[in-house]
Amino acid sequence: MSVPINLVVLGPPGAGKGTQAVELAQQRRIPKISTGDILREAVQSGSELGQRAKATMDAGRLVDDELMIAIVRERVSRPDAAGGFVLDGFPRTVSQATALDEIMSGQGALLVVDIAVPDDALVARLARRRVCGQCGDTTAVEADAETPRCARCGGELVLRSDDTESVVRQRLRVYHEATKPLVDYYSSRATFRSIDGDRSPEAVRQALNEAVDEVLGMLHAGAGAGADR
Ligand SMILES: [Zn+2]
């Protein structure tokens, strides 16, 4: 039996984690599960969990751990996730991680890859990001470019208000506060890898695939050894 790819991708906002997760999921033919997507889907399906989530969000509150865990549990138990999945945006807390371990017991090992990018590199990356005021396209500009226009429609490019340095640094502070315990929770495991995300998307994609293959190889060897006994 092949080893399922039960993958959790961690990484700071702006690291390109979502795109990497989508690409890896497509390539490996496993579903990419993001909490935003499954929340929307649960609400649309009108399931009992979905109705509870909708009521919570309609009241302007955040969906709590317990409900989020129940929704993830339901999603990863579906047949299309039997060969694995890529989880993006979950877990965010140690209590969610503990619950995920419990959900996964008997379903194969959890692979965790942290896409690490230094704060300064993220700030510099986001400082170059511009959004077109006309068509909404996002693009990166060179530091020395003079009032560039949108390549798609010629519209004026503007810095998003939430990409200013102080806002980005605040977002990163919140991220590190929440994620540091999560990385500590996972980092001693043999199935944990940290990759350098301060590179081109292609280089990160390659490193992510190598990390996944390496852990899968290790798990295969372990499964083989177990079967021999
Ligand atoms: Zn445009």
XYZ file of C-alpha atoms and ligand atoms in Angstrom:
230
model
C 0.000 0.000 0.000
C 1.317 3.430 -0.817
C 1.879 5.973 1.912
C -0.699 8.793 1.892
C 0.627 12.338 1.565
C -0.950 13.959 4.597
C 0.760 17.310 4.304
C 0.534 20.438 6.432
C 2.202 23.517 4.936
C 3.234 26.278 7.332
C 4.584 29.649 6.307
C 4.199 33.363 6.944
C 1.783 35.586 5.024
C 3.379 36.652 1.751
C 5.568 33.534 1.431
C 3.511 32.202 -1.470
C 2.326 29.254 0.603
C -1.156 29.125 -0.935
C 0.151 28.943 -4.500
C 2.709 26.272 -3.576
C -0.005 24.244 -1.842
C -2.287 24.413 -4.900
C 0.474 23.355 -7.272
C 1.662 20.475 -5.127
C -1.900 19.220 -4.681
C -2.517 19.290 -8.445
C 0.743 17.569 -9.205
C 0.183 14.809 -6.622
C -3.542 14.501 -7.399
C -4.671 15.075 -3.848
C -7.091 17.748 -2.620
C -5.792 21.061 -1.349
C -7.749 21.871 1.756
C -7.778 25.434 2.976
C -9.904 26.456 5.919
C -11.403 29.362 3.950
C -12.538 27.014 1.188
C -13.970 24.366 3.469
C -15.784 26.950 5.577
C -17.416 28.391 2.455
C -18.244 24.911 1.222
C -19.691 23.832 4.564
C -21.875 26.938 4.645
C -23.067 26.373 1.060
C -23.816 22.701 1.676
C -26.190 23.667 4.480
C -24.864 20.820 6.633
C -25.324 21.026 10.387
C -21.694 22.118 10.801
C -22.116 24.605 7.966
C -25.177 26.133 9.597
C -23.301 26.506 12.878
C -20.371 28.139 11.058
C -22.687 30.508 9.202
C -24.470 31.552 12.383
C -21.087 32.268 14.003
C -19.789 34.318 11.076
C -23.112 36.148 10.629
C -22.793 37.223 14.256
C -19.383 38.696 13.386
C -17.493 36.164 15.465
C -14.550 33.936 14.546
C -15.260 30.273 14.085
C -13.846 28.667 17.237
C -11.352 25.808 17.434
C -13.952 23.194 18.216
C -16.098 23.956 15.175
C -13.084 24.391 12.884
C -11.721 21.018 14.040
C -15.092 19.354 13.409
C -15.186 20.776 9.864
C -11.603 19.669 9.129
C -12.338 16.225 10.570
C -15.311 15.869 8.229
C -13.332 17.088 5.210
C -10.233 14.866 5.607
C -12.386 11.785 6.133
C -13.912 12.039 2.642
C -12.906 9.440 0.022
C -10.986 11.959 -2.131
C -8.592 12.544 0.782
C -7.809 8.841 1.266
C -4.532 9.228 -0.654
C -3.669 12.346 1.293
C -4.218 16.089 1.185
C -2.451 19.420 1.447
C -3.699 21.467 4.392
C -3.216 25.220 4.092
C -4.160 27.509 6.969
C -4.785 24.717 9.464
C -3.656 24.078 12.124
C -3.047 27.612 13.400
C -2.797 26.757 17.084
C -1.276 23.967 19.155
C -4.723 22.843 20.269
C -5.753 22.517 16.603
C -2.521 20.577 15.945
C -3.249 18.216 18.834
C -6.744 17.662 17.453
C -5.344 17.016 13.973
C -3.021 14.332 15.372
C -6.020 12.695 16.955
C -8.018 12.941 13.693
C -5.120 11.384 11.770
C -4.478 8.486 14.140
C -4.616 5.328 12.056
C -4.644 7.309 8.784
C -0.887 7.546 8.255
C 1.793 9.973 9.337
C 1.448 13.721 9.070
C 4.097 15.490 6.979
C 4.804 19.075 8.010
C 6.795 21.493 5.866
C 7.521 25.008 7.095
C 8.298 27.515 4.339
C 10.605 29.862 6.232
C 11.199 33.417 5.032
C 12.983 36.099 7.087
C 10.746 39.036 8.020
C 12.962 41.573 6.235
C 12.704 39.605 2.986
C 8.909 39.463 3.273
C 8.697 43.178 4.009
C 10.879 43.923 0.973
C 8.820 41.561 -1.184
C 5.504 43.091 -0.142
C 6.874 46.622 -0.506
C 7.325 45.877 -4.221
C 3.804 44.566 -4.594
C 1.345 46.844 -6.374
C -2.265 46.434 -7.246
C -3.883 47.958 -10.338
C -6.502 50.527 -9.394
C -8.393 49.712 -12.572
C -8.441 45.900 -13.021
C -7.213 44.724 -9.612
C -4.273 42.757 -10.989
C -1.355 42.288 -8.586
C 2.193 42.780 -9.791
C 5.700 43.308 -8.434
C 7.597 46.446 -9.377
C 11.350 47.033 -9.409
C 12.637 49.312 -6.699
C 13.809 51.925 -9.209
C 10.785 51.873 -11.525
C 9.131 55.224 -12.165
C 5.329 55.287 -11.880
C 4.807 51.996 -13.689
C 1.474 51.173 -15.301
C -0.467 47.925 -15.253
C 0.809 45.525 -17.936
C -2.709 44.239 -18.504
C -4.799 47.399 -18.812
C -2.428 50.362 -18.401
C -4.125 51.423 -15.170
C -2.318 53.123 -12.313
C -0.522 50.809 -9.877
C -0.935 51.523 -6.184
C 0.499 50.133 -2.949
C -2.189 48.259 -1.040
C -2.865 49.881 2.329
C -2.227 46.546 4.062
C 1.158 46.147 2.353
C 2.750 49.149 4.068
C 5.737 48.216 6.202
C 4.135 48.855 9.582
C 1.050 46.810 8.687
C 3.178 43.970 7.304
C 5.410 43.947 10.409
C 2.334 43.841 12.647
C 0.867 40.960 10.598
C 4.181 39.090 10.932
C 4.308 39.690 14.692
C 0.853 38.144 15.021
C 1.929 35.256 12.800
C 5.109 34.495 14.750
C 3.317 34.684 18.077
C 0.779 32.111 16.906
C 3.100 29.916 14.846
C 6.236 29.680 16.968
C 4.557 27.232 19.403
C 3.229 25.305 16.399
C 6.706 24.944 14.861
C 8.018 23.912 18.305
C 5.224 21.340 18.497
C 6.213 19.754 15.170
C 9.933 20.419 14.786
C 11.232 17.416 16.747
C 9.365 14.982 14.494
C 11.118 12.941 11.820
C 8.381 14.004 9.372
C 9.023 17.747 9.850
C 11.063 19.767 7.351
C 11.865 23.471 7.161
C 12.699 24.823 3.726
C 14.183 28.142 2.661
C 11.356 30.186 1.175
C 13.503 33.226 0.386
C 14.027 32.115 -3.208
C 12.190 32.088 -6.523
C 8.808 30.307 -6.581
C 10.401 27.628 -8.804
C 13.214 26.976 -6.315
C 10.735 26.828 -3.433
C 8.516 24.442 -5.404
C 11.485 22.156 -5.997
C 12.566 22.244 -2.345
C 9.000 21.521 -1.221
C 8.746 18.512 -3.552
C 12.138 17.220 -2.444
C 11.181 17.533 1.217
C 7.917 15.653 0.609
C 9.650 12.899 -1.397
C 12.352 12.519 1.207
C 9.847 12.070 4.037
C 7.708 9.719 1.916
C 10.813 7.640 1.147
C 11.557 7.430 4.844
C 7.952 6.417 5.639
C 7.977 3.810 2.824
C 11.173 2.299 4.223
C 9.598 2.223 7.673
C 6.419 0.588 6.344
C 8.524 -1.986 4.453
C 10.526 -2.835 7.534
C 7.300 -3.264 9.485
C 5.839 -5.625 6.862
C 8.964 -7.809 6.888
C 8.592 -8.594 10.518
Zn -4.861 46.780 -14.730
